[in-house]
Coordinates of C-alpha atoms and ligand atoms in Angstrom, one line a residue:
M26 CA 99.2 204.0 -45.8
P27 CA 98.0 207.5 -46.5
Q28 CA 100.7 210.2 -46.1
A29 CA 99.2 211.8 -43.0
R30 CA 98.9 208.6 -41.2
F31 CA 102.4 207.5 -42.3
A32 CA 103.7 210.8 -40.8
T33 CA 101.9 210.0 -37.6
F34 CA 103.3 206.5 -37.6
L35 CA 106.8 207.8 -38.0
A36 CA 106.2 210.3 -35.1
V37 CA 105.0 207.4 -32.9
T38 CA 107.9 205.1 -33.8
S39 CA 110.5 207.9 -33.4
F40 CA 108.9 208.8 -30.1
L41 CA 109.3 205.1 -29.2
C42 CA 113.0 205.2 -29.9
T43 CA 113.5 207.7 -27.2
V44 CA 111.6 205.9 -24.5
T45 CA 112.2 202.8 -22.5
H46 CA 112.2 199.2 -23.1
F47 CA 108.6 198.7 -22.2
Q48 CA 107.2 201.3 -24.6
H49 CA 109.6 200.0 -27.2
M50 CA 108.1 196.5 -26.9
L51 CA 104.7 197.8 -27.8
V52 CA 103.5 197.2 -31.3
I53 CA 102.2 200.7 -32.0
G54 CA 101.7 200.4 -35.8
N55 CA 98.7 198.1 -35.1
A56 CA 97.6 199.8 -31.9
L57 CA 94.8 202.1 -32.8
P58 CA 94.6 202.0 -36.6
N59 CA 92.4 205.0 -36.9
D60 CA 94.0 207.1 -34.3
D61 CA 97.8 207.0 -34.1
L62 CA 98.0 210.5 -32.5
F63 CA 95.8 209.1 -29.7
A64 CA 98.3 206.3 -29.3
L65 CA 101.0 208.9 -29.0
D66 CA 99.1 210.7 -26.3
V67 CA 98.5 207.4 -24.4
L68 CA 102.2 206.7 -24.6
S69 CA 103.2 210.1 -23.4
K70 CA 101.2 209.4 -20.1
L71 CA 103.2 206.2 -19.4
H72 CA 105.9 206.7 -16.8
T73 CA 108.6 204.1 -16.7
D74 CA 111.1 205.7 -14.4
H75 CA 112.2 203.9 -11.3
V76 CA 110.6 206.3 -8.9
S77 CA 107.2 205.8 -10.5
T78 CA 107.3 202.1 -10.8
A79 CA 108.8 201.6 -7.3
E80 CA 105.9 203.7 -5.8
A81 CA 103.4 201.4 -7.5
S82 CA 105.0 198.2 -6.6
S83 CA 103.7 197.8 -3.0
D84 CA 100.7 198.7 -1.0
F85 CA 99.4 199.4 2.6
G86 CA 99.8 195.7 3.4
H87 CA 103.6 195.7 2.8
I88 CA 103.5 192.0 2.3
V89 CA 103.5 191.6 -1.5
E90 CA 105.8 193.5 -3.9
A91 CA 105.6 193.4 -7.7
I92 CA 107.1 195.9 -10.1
P93 CA 105.0 197.1 -13.0
N94 CA 106.6 198.0 -16.3
A95 CA 105.0 201.4 -16.3
V96 CA 102.6 203.7 -14.4
F97 CA 99.9 205.4 -16.4
H98 CA 98.7 208.9 -15.6
P99 CA 95.3 209.4 -17.3
T100 CA 93.7 212.8 -17.5
S101 CA 90.3 211.4 -18.7
P102 CA 88.4 208.1 -18.7
A103 CA 89.1 208.1 -22.5
D104 CA 92.8 207.8 -21.7
I105 CA 92.1 204.6 -19.7
A106 CA 90.1 203.3 -22.7
G107 CA 93.0 204.1 -25.0
L108 CA 95.4 202.3 -22.7
I109 CA 93.2 199.2 -22.6
K110 CA 92.8 199.2 -26.4
L111 CA 96.6 199.6 -26.7
S112 CA 97.0 196.5 -24.5
L113 CA 94.4 194.5 -26.5
S114 CA 96.2 195.4 -29.7
Q115 CA 99.4 193.7 -28.6
P116 CA 100.1 190.0 -29.5
R117 CA 100.5 189.5 -25.8
P118 CA 98.4 192.1 -24.0
F119 CA 99.8 193.7 -20.9
T120 CA 97.9 193.8 -17.7
V121 CA 96.3 196.9 -16.3
A122 CA 95.6 197.6 -12.7
P123 CA 93.7 200.7 -11.5
R124 CA 95.3 201.9 -8.3
G125 CA 93.0 204.0 -6.0
R126 CA 95.5 204.7 -3.2
G127 CA 96.9 201.2 -2.9
H128 CA 95.3 200.7 0.5
S129 CA 94.9 197.0 -0.3
A130 CA 96.7 194.6 2.0
R131 CA 97.9 191.8 -0.4
G132 CA 98.9 193.3 -3.7
Q133 CA 95.4 193.6 -5.2
A134 CA 96.3 196.9 -6.9
L135 CA 99.6 195.7 -8.3
A136 CA 100.4 194.8 -11.9
P137 CA 103.6 192.6 -12.1
G138 CA 105.2 193.4 -15.4
G139 CA 102.1 195.3 -16.5
V140 CA 100.8 198.9 -16.2
V141 CA 99.4 200.4 -13.0
V142 CA 96.9 203.2 -13.6
D143 CA 97.4 206.0 -11.1
M144 CA 93.8 207.0 -10.6
R145 CA 94.9 210.1 -8.8
S146 CA 95.7 211.7 -12.1
L147 CA 92.1 211.8 -13.2
A148 CA 91.3 214.3 -10.5
G149 CA 93.8 216.8 -11.9
R150 CA 95.2 219.4 -9.5
G151 CA 93.5 222.0 -7.3
S152 CA 90.9 222.1 -4.6
D153 CA 87.9 221.7 -6.9
H154 CA 88.6 218.0 -7.4
G155 CA 88.9 218.6 -11.1
H156 CA 85.1 219.2 -11.1
R157 CA 84.7 215.4 -10.5
V158 CA 82.5 215.7 -7.5
N159 CA 79.1 217.1 -8.5
V160 CA 75.8 217.2 -6.5
S161 CA 72.6 217.0 -8.5
S162 CA 70.3 220.0 -8.6
D163 CA 67.6 218.1 -6.5
E164 CA 70.4 217.2 -4.0
A165 CA 69.4 213.5 -4.2
W166 CA 72.8 212.2 -5.3
V167 CA 76.4 213.1 -6.0
D168 CA 78.5 212.1 -9.0
A169 CA 82.0 211.3 -7.8
G170 CA 85.0 210.3 -9.9
G171 CA 86.2 206.7 -9.2
E172 CA 89.5 208.2 -8.1
Q173 CA 88.0 210.5 -5.5
L174 CA 88.8 210.0 -1.8
W175 CA 85.7 209.7 0.4
I176 CA 87.0 212.5 2.6
D177 CA 86.9 214.8 -0.5
V178 CA 83.4 213.6 -1.4
L179 CA 82.3 214.4 2.2
C180 CA 83.8 217.9 2.1
A181 CA 82.2 218.7 -1.3
T182 CA 78.7 217.4 -0.3
L183 CA 78.8 219.2 3.1
E184 CA 79.0 222.5 1.2
R185 CA 75.6 221.8 -0.4
G186 CA 72.0 221.7 0.7
G187 CA 72.0 224.5 3.2
G188 CA 73.0 222.5 6.3
G189 CA 75.0 220.1 4.2
L190 CA 74.5 216.7 2.5
A191 CA 76.4 213.5 2.8
P192 CA 76.4 209.9 1.5
R193 CA 74.6 207.6 3.9
V194 CA 77.3 204.8 4.4
W195 CA 80.9 205.3 5.3
T196 CA 84.0 203.1 5.7
D197 CA 85.8 203.7 8.9
Y198 CA 88.7 205.4 7.0
L199 CA 88.0 208.1 4.4
R200 CA 91.4 208.3 2.6
I201 CA 90.4 205.4 0.3
T202 CA 88.8 205.9 -3.1
V203 CA 85.3 205.6 -4.4
G204 CA 86.3 203.1 -7.1
G205 CA 88.5 201.0 -4.7
T206 CA 85.8 200.6 -2.0
L207 CA 83.0 200.0 -4.5
S208 CA 85.1 197.3 -6.0
N209 CA 85.0 195.6 -2.6
G210 CA 81.7 196.5 -0.9
G211 CA 82.3 199.4 1.5
I212 CA 81.2 198.5 4.9
G213 CA 80.9 200.5 8.1
G214 CA 78.6 201.2 11.1
Q215 CA 75.8 202.7 8.9
A216 CA 75.5 199.5 6.9
F217 CA 73.1 197.9 9.3
R218 CA 70.6 200.5 8.3
H219 CA 71.4 201.3 4.6
G220 CA 73.5 198.3 3.5
P221 CA 77.0 198.5 2.3
Q222 CA 78.2 201.4 0.0
I223 CA 77.5 199.2 -3.0
S224 CA 73.8 199.2 -2.1
N225 CA 73.7 203.0 -2.3
V226 CA 75.0 203.4 -5.9
L227 CA 72.6 204.5 -8.6
E228 CA 74.8 204.5 -11.7
L229 CA 78.3 203.9 -12.8
D230 CA 80.6 204.8 -15.7
V231 CA 82.9 201.9 -16.3
V232 CA 85.8 201.5 -18.8
A233 CA 85.4 197.8 -19.5
G234 CA 88.3 195.4 -20.2
T235 CA 87.2 195.5 -23.8
G236 CA 88.1 199.2 -24.0
E237 CA 84.5 200.3 -24.2
M238 CA 83.2 203.2 -22.0
I239 CA 79.9 202.1 -20.6
T240 CA 77.3 203.8 -18.4
C241 CA 75.4 201.3 -16.4
S242 CA 72.7 201.2 -13.7
P243 CA 70.1 198.7 -12.5
D244 CA 68.1 199.6 -15.7
K245 CA 70.9 200.0 -18.2
N246 CA 73.7 197.5 -18.9
A247 CA 72.6 196.0 -15.5
D248 CA 74.9 193.0 -15.8
L249 CA 78.0 195.2 -15.8
F250 CA 76.6 197.5 -13.1
F251 CA 76.1 194.6 -10.6
A252 CA 79.3 192.8 -11.7
A253 CA 81.4 195.9 -11.1
L254 CA 80.0 196.5 -7.6
G255 CA 82.2 194.3 -5.4
G256 CA 83.8 193.1 -8.6
L257 CA 87.4 193.4 -7.3
G258 CA 88.4 195.4 -10.4
Q259 CA 87.8 192.4 -12.7
F260 CA 85.4 193.7 -15.2
G261 CA 86.2 197.4 -15.7
V262 CA 87.6 200.6 -14.2
I263 CA 85.0 202.6 -12.4
T264 CA 85.5 206.2 -13.5
R265 CA 82.3 207.7 -12.0
A266 CA 79.8 206.6 -9.4
R267 CA 76.4 208.2 -8.6
I268 CA 75.8 207.9 -4.9
A269 CA 72.6 208.5 -2.9
L270 CA 72.7 211.4 -0.4
E271 CA 71.0 212.3 2.8
R272 CA 70.9 215.5 5.0
A273 CA 74.1 215.6 7.0
P274 CA 73.8 215.9 10.8
K275 CA 75.9 218.6 12.6
R276 CA 77.1 216.6 15.6
V277 CA 77.4 213.1 16.9
R278 CA 77.1 211.5 20.4
W279 CA 79.8 208.8 20.1
V280 CA 79.5 206.0 22.6
R281 CA 81.3 202.9 23.7
L282 CA 79.6 200.4 26.0
A283 CA 81.7 197.7 27.6
Y284 CA 80.8 194.0 28.0
S285 CA 82.7 191.2 29.6
D286 CA 80.4 188.5 28.1
V287 CA 80.1 187.8 24.4
R288 CA 76.5 186.6 24.7
S289 CA 75.2 189.9 26.1
F290 CA 77.4 191.8 23.6
T291 CA 76.0 190.0 20.6
R292 CA 72.5 190.0 21.9
D293 CA 72.5 193.7 22.4
Q294 CA 74.2 194.4 19.0
E295 CA 71.5 192.3 17.3
L296 CA 68.7 194.1 19.3
L297 CA 70.1 197.4 18.2
I298 CA 70.4 196.5 14.5
S299 CA 66.9 195.0 14.6
R300 CA 65.5 198.4 15.2
R301 CA 66.9 199.8 12.0
D302 CA 63.7 201.6 10.9
S303 CA 62.8 203.1 14.3
E304 CA 63.7 206.1 16.4
P305 CA 65.4 206.7 18.8
D306 CA 68.2 204.4 17.9
F307 CA 71.8 204.6 16.9
D308 CA 72.7 205.8 13.4
Y309 CA 75.9 203.8 13.4
I310 CA 76.7 200.5 15.2
E311 CA 80.0 198.7 15.2
G312 CA 81.8 196.7 17.9
Q313 CA 85.3 195.9 19.0
V314 CA 86.9 193.0 20.8
Q315 CA 89.8 193.8 23.2
L316 CA 91.8 190.7 24.1
N317 CA 92.5 191.1 27.8
R318 CA 96.2 190.5 27.5
T319 CA 96.3 193.7 25.4
L320 CA 94.9 195.5 28.4
T321 CA 96.9 193.8 31.1
E322 CA 100.2 193.3 29.4
G323 CA 100.2 195.0 26.0
R324 CA 100.3 198.5 24.6
R325 CA 97.4 200.4 26.2
S326 CA 97.1 203.3 23.9
S327 CA 93.7 204.4 22.6
S328 CA 92.5 207.5 20.7
F329 CA 89.1 207.1 22.3
F330 CA 89.7 206.2 26.0
S331 CA 91.5 208.4 28.5
A332 CA 94.3 206.9 30.7
S333 CA 91.9 206.6 33.7
E334 CA 89.2 204.9 31.5
L335 CA 91.8 202.4 30.3
D336 CA 92.7 201.7 34.0
R337 CA 89.0 200.9 34.7
L338 CA 88.9 198.6 31.7
T339 CA 92.0 196.9 32.8
N340 CA 90.5 196.3 36.2
L341 CA 87.4 194.9 34.5
A342 CA 89.6 192.6 32.5
V343 CA 91.4 191.4 35.6
E344 CA 88.2 191.0 37.7
T345 CA 86.2 189.1 35.1
R346 CA 89.2 186.9 34.1
S347 CA 87.5 186.7 30.8
S348 CA 89.8 186.5 27.8
A349 CA 88.2 189.5 26.2
I350 CA 86.3 192.7 26.8
Y351 CA 83.8 193.7 24.1
F352 CA 82.6 197.2 23.2
I353 CA 79.5 198.2 21.3
E354 CA 80.4 201.4 19.5
G355 CA 77.3 203.5 18.7
A356 CA 76.8 206.9 17.2
M357 CA 73.7 209.0 17.4
Y358 CA 73.5 211.9 14.9
Y359 CA 71.8 215.2 15.8
T360 CA 71.2 218.6 14.4
D361 CA 70.5 222.0 16.2
D362 CA 66.8 221.0 16.1
T363 CA 67.3 217.7 17.8
A364 CA 70.2 218.5 20.2
A365 CA 67.8 218.9 23.2
F366 CA 66.7 215.3 22.9
V367 CA 69.9 213.4 22.2
D368 CA 70.7 212.5 25.9
E369 CA 67.1 211.5 26.5
R370 CA 67.3 209.2 23.4
L371 CA 70.6 207.8 24.6
A372 CA 69.1 207.1 28.0
M373 CA 66.1 205.3 26.5
I374 CA 68.4 203.0 24.4
S375 CA 70.6 202.3 27.4
E376 CA 67.7 201.0 29.4
D377 CA 67.3 198.1 27.1
L378 CA 71.0 197.1 27.1
S379 CA 73.1 195.0 29.5
F380 CA 76.6 196.5 29.3
V381 CA 78.6 196.5 32.5
P382 CA 77.1 199.1 34.8
G383 CA 79.2 202.3 34.9
H384 CA 81.1 201.3 31.8
A385 CA 79.4 203.6 29.2
F386 CA 81.8 206.1 27.7
V387 CA 80.4 209.0 25.8
R388 CA 82.0 211.7 23.6
D389 CA 80.5 214.6 21.7
V390 CA 82.1 215.4 18.4
S391 CA 81.3 217.1 15.1
Y392 CA 80.1 214.9 12.3
V393 CA 83.3 215.4 10.4
E394 CA 85.4 214.6 13.4
F395 CA 83.5 211.4 13.9
L396 CA 83.7 210.2 10.3
D397 CA 87.4 211.1 10.0
R398 CA 88.4 209.5 13.3
V399 CA 90.8 207.0 11.6
G400 CA 92.4 209.9 9.8
R401 CA 93.5 211.3 13.1
D402 CA 94.7 207.8 14.2
E403 CA 96.7 207.7 11.0
Q404 CA 98.5 210.9 11.9
K405 CA 99.4 209.6 15.3
L406 CA 100.6 206.2 13.9
R407 CA 102.6 208.0 11.2
S408 CA 104.4 210.1 13.9
A409 CA 105.1 207.0 15.9
G410 CA 106.5 205.3 12.7
V411 CA 104.0 202.5 12.8
W412 CA 101.8 203.3 9.9
D413 CA 104.0 202.0 7.1
V414 CA 104.5 198.6 8.5
P415 CA 103.1 195.2 7.3
H416 CA 99.4 194.8 7.8
P417 CA 98.4 191.1 7.5
W418 CA 94.7 191.9 7.8
L419 CA 92.1 189.3 7.8
N420 CA 88.5 190.3 7.4
L421 CA 85.7 187.7 7.6
F422 CA 81.9 187.7 7.3
V423 CA 80.7 185.2 9.9
P424 CA 77.2 183.8 10.0
R425 CA 75.2 184.9 13.0
S426 CA 74.3 181.3 14.0
R427 CA 78.1 180.5 14.4
V428 CA 79.4 183.7 15.9
L429 CA 79.6 182.3 19.4
D430 CA 81.5 179.3 18.1
F431 CA 83.8 181.7 16.3
D432 CA 84.3 183.7 19.5
A433 CA 85.1 180.5 21.4
G434 CA 87.5 179.1 18.8
V435 CA 89.2 182.3 17.8
F436 CA 89.2 184.9 20.5
K437 CA 89.4 182.3 23.3
G438 CA 91.2 179.7 21.3
V439 CA 93.6 180.6 18.5
L440 CA 94.2 184.1 19.8
K441 CA 94.1 183.3 23.5
D442 CA 97.7 184.3 24.1
A443 CA 97.9 187.0 21.5
R444 CA 98.6 190.6 22.3
P445 CA 97.6 192.2 19.0
V446 CA 98.7 195.7 17.9
G447 CA 95.7 197.0 15.9
P448 CA 92.0 196.8 16.5
I449 CA 89.7 193.8 16.2
L450 CA 86.3 194.7 14.9
M451 CA 83.1 192.7 15.2
Y452 CA 79.6 194.0 14.2
P453 CA 76.5 192.6 12.7
M454 CA 74.7 193.5 9.4
H455 CA 71.5 192.5 7.8
R456 CA 71.9 190.1 4.9
D457 CA 68.9 191.6 3.1
A458 CA 70.6 194.9 2.8
W459 CA 73.1 193.3 0.4
D460 CA 71.9 192.9 -3.2
D461 CA 72.8 189.4 -4.3
R462 CA 73.3 190.6 -7.9
T463 CA 76.5 192.4 -6.9
T464 CA 79.7 190.4 -6.9
T465 CA 80.7 190.6 -3.2
A466 CA 80.6 187.2 -1.6
T467 CA 78.5 186.9 1.5
P468 CA 77.8 183.9 3.8
P469 CA 75.0 181.4 2.8
D470 CA 71.5 182.8 3.3
D471 CA 70.5 180.5 6.1
D472 CA 71.1 183.4 8.5
D473 CA 69.5 186.8 8.1
V474 CA 72.4 188.4 9.9
F475 CA 76.1 188.1 9.6
Y476 CA 79.0 189.6 11.5
A477 CA 81.9 191.5 10.0
V478 CA 85.0 190.5 12.0
G479 CA 88.2 192.4 11.2
L480 CA 91.5 191.3 12.6
L481 CA 93.3 194.5 11.7
R482 CA 96.7 193.8 13.1
S483 CA 100.0 195.4 12.4
A484 CA 103.4 193.8 12.4
V485 CA 105.6 196.2 14.4
A486 CA 108.4 194.0 15.6
A487 CA 110.7 191.4 14.1
G488 CA 108.9 188.1 13.7
D489 CA 105.5 189.6 14.0
L490 CA 104.5 189.2 10.4
E491 CA 105.3 185.5 10.3
R492 CA 103.5 184.9 13.6
L493 CA 100.4 186.9 12.5
E494 CA 100.3 185.0 9.2
R495 CA 100.4 181.7 11.1
E496 CA 97.6 182.9 13.4
N497 CA 95.5 184.0 10.4
A498 CA 96.0 180.6 8.8
A499 CA 95.0 179.0 12.1
V500 CA 91.8 181.1 12.2
L501 CA 90.8 180.0 8.7
E502 CA 91.7 176.4 9.4
F503 CA 89.6 176.5 12.6
C504 CA 86.6 177.9 10.6
D505 CA 87.1 175.1 8.0
R506 CA 87.3 172.4 10.6
A507 CA 84.3 173.7 12.6
G508 CA 82.2 174.0 9.4
I509 CA 81.7 177.8 9.9
A510 CA 80.8 179.0 6.5
C511 CA 82.5 182.4 6.6
K512 CA 83.6 184.5 3.6
Q513 CA 86.6 186.6 3.4
Y514 CA 85.9 190.3 2.9
L515 CA 88.8 192.1 1.0
P516 CA 89.5 188.5 0.0
H517 CA 92.7 186.8 -0.9
H518 CA 93.0 183.3 -2.2
D519 CA 96.1 181.5 -3.6
S520 CA 94.4 179.4 -6.2
Q521 CA 91.4 179.5 -8.6
D522 CA 89.8 176.7 -6.6
G523 CA 90.0 179.0 -3.6
W524 CA 88.2 181.7 -5.6
K525 CA 85.6 179.2 -6.8
R526 CA 84.8 178.3 -3.2
H527 CA 84.8 181.9 -2.3
F528 CA 82.2 182.9 -4.8
G529 CA 80.2 179.7 -4.5
E530 CA 77.1 180.0 -6.5
K531 CA 78.2 183.3 -7.9
W532 CA 81.3 181.8 -9.6
G533 CA 79.5 180.9 -12.9
R534 CA 78.3 184.5 -13.2
V535 CA 81.8 185.9 -12.3
E536 CA 83.3 183.8 -15.0
A537 CA 80.7 184.7 -17.6
M538 CA 81.1 188.4 -16.8
K539 CA 84.8 188.1 -17.1
R540 CA 84.5 186.6 -20.5
K541 CA 82.1 189.3 -21.6
Y542 CA 83.8 192.4 -20.2
D543 CA 87.5 191.4 -19.8
P544 CA 88.0 188.4 -22.2
R545 CA 91.8 188.8 -22.3
A546 CA 91.9 188.9 -18.4
I547 CA 94.0 192.0 -18.3
L548 CA 92.4 193.9 -15.4
S549 CA 93.5 193.9 -11.8
P550 CA 95.8 190.9 -12.0
G551 CA 96.9 191.4 -8.4
Q552 CA 93.7 189.8 -7.2
G553 CA 95.0 186.5 -8.8
I554 CA 91.5 185.3 -9.8
F555 CA 92.0 184.7 -13.5
P556 CA 95.3 183.9 -15.3
A557 CA 96.3 187.0 -17.3
A558 CA 96.4 187.3 -21.0
V559 CA 93.9 184.6 -22.0
A560 CA 94.6 183.6 -25.7
P561 CA 92.1 185.3 -28.1
D562 CA 90.6 181.9 -29.1
D563 CA 89.6 181.4 -25.5
S564 CA 87.5 184.5 -25.4
V565 CA 83.8 184.5 -26.3
Ligands
LIG621 C1 93.1 202.1 7.5 C2 92.1 201.4 6.6 C3 90.8 201.3 7.0 C4 89.8 200.7 6.2 N1 88.5 200.6 6.6 C5 87.6 200.0 5.8 C6 86.2 200.0 6.2 O1 85.9 200.5 7.3 N2 85.4 199.4 5.4 C7 85.7 198.9 4.2 O2 84.9 198.4 3.5 N3 87.0 198.9 3.8 C8 88.0 199.5 4.6 N4 89.3 199.5 4.2 C9 89.6 198.7 3.0 C10 89.5 199.5 1.7 O3 88.1 199.4 1.3 C11 90.4 198.8 0.7 O4 91.7 199.0 1.1 C12 90.1 199.2 -0.7 O5 91.0 198.4 -1.5 C13 90.2 200.7 -1.0 O6 91.5 201.2 -1.1 P1 92.0 202.0 -2.4 O7 90.9 202.9 -2.7 O8 93.3 202.5 -2.1 O9 92.0 200.9 -3.5 P2 93.2 200.0 -4.0 O10 93.8 199.3 -2.9 O11 94.1 200.9 -4.8 O12 92.5 199.0 -5.0 C14 91.7 197.9 -4.5 C15 91.3 197.0 -5.7 O13 90.3 197.7 -6.5 C16 90.8 197.9 -7.8 N5 90.4 199.3 -8.1 C17 90.9 200.4 -7.6 N6 90.3 201.5 -8.1 C18 89.4 201.0 -9.0 C19 88.4 201.6 -9.9 N7 88.3 202.9 -9.9 N8 87.7 200.7 -10.6 C20 87.8 199.4 -10.6 N9 88.7 198.8 -9.8 C21 89.5 199.6 -9.0 C22 92.3 197.7 -7.7 O14 92.9 197.3 -8.9 C23 92.4 196.7 -6.6 O15 92.2 195.4 -7.2 C24 90.2 200.1 5.0 C25 91.5 200.2 4.5 C26 92.5 200.9 5.3 C27 93.9 201.0 4.9

């Protein structure tokens, strides 16, 4: 060993003597043969103290806990590549889980006994997002670091383009990361028109599970590009995404229309999304299901409805004796130029719809207030001490042809006596707005529309978690028995057979991409799709 490298090696090993068991276990001499100083730098960003590992050992779901051996604080994508190479150099590689903000519900961003990458560190400190949100000179797209929160992407793009620019599709909550949502799909009320967030990405930088830093797009390394979109963190760490932009509106008419009958509700939702290319329709369409017992017996708080509006809805629930009230939630964007026409547009749309007369509820808010609505709910729930509670969420994509069966079996069957705390979402999307080359699993293509149904319930009292888990299991069993070919969104499966069924025809591709881009199966082990640390001989 040349003298300089030997000195470096000594520095590394003596550094190791001063650090913890995990770092001590690493075989640094072999780590990065041409760059031991780099190995030292990687090691210095590993935090093994109890506070760091405890913080990275649970998530928003508060259902699963797993302690990592260390938390890594990268300051550049190259650091993440270095960490992955360090892992691969070990006789038994350690697992590596990028953690956006840990807003997963079932341990998907955990790394039991491995290393959690705290993606926040990539952004650095300060209000300029570490220069990791950059709008192109032609204002057609924004490059955002994978660690960036969507709220920060919004604030940065609104400052550009005169009146402001913005991505076209949003999740309901903006304090989740670009890399985390693109690893799932990213759905919201604009998806009926523009598809999910993963249909609005032009290019990615990915640090693959091989340690390579790869730029990919539909034209360049396309297999990795499509694999990483909806890829559940299995193929690489997304460190940059190029996202399409549009002109941002100034304000929003935000509307909820009540229905007591599921047929009219779904018919009107489908009518509205069918007019995706035409004016004067909504720019955002979602829907909610309010189980009547929540209105008549449960907690009646709402950040949208006033107390007197809730009284009216409760009366409606009592009068109709239906098990559920449904709301279409629509939003119509407008600017100073179009403000004069917004009410006229709304009136025209309403003429075609059959919500319960007198039960249209309208608000007028700024664009940012509208998009950040769940951020305000978060503040309220935090103050009430019911944000950091278990969230046994179940999200499903249900084929349009079976959505009435689902309603009958779930809302009027399994959940008939439930008084859920937390919203139930239900809204349709066009299948053709999803690119089949991405990894996210969608229902079979017999239907051109499927519904996103989110049972976003919180366990706030003793026994709630067990009860909600039983109800979730009963919902899945019902779908199985009734032959409703739904897919989980933000999926969780206990066995690889479950994952094979989940991905269906895509499974072969998922396996092949895993072998190519993460052959030792070190990435995002919390998803539980592939057994970690595949022996080298098993790799391609
Ligand atoms: C209140 C709330 C509302 C939500 N609303 C919506 C919604 O409207 N629509 C919607 O689609 N989703 C919604 N979500 C779900 C959200 O998309 C997921 O929680 C998602 O996991 C993003 O959270 P995160 O950024 O904290 O990622 P994490 O939970 O930290 O990570 C999610 C997974 O992706 C991996 N990962 C994280 N970062 C990267 C990266 N840069 N590269 C590769 N892999 C990575 C992780 O290892 C993990 O497996 C909501 C979540 C919450 C808590």
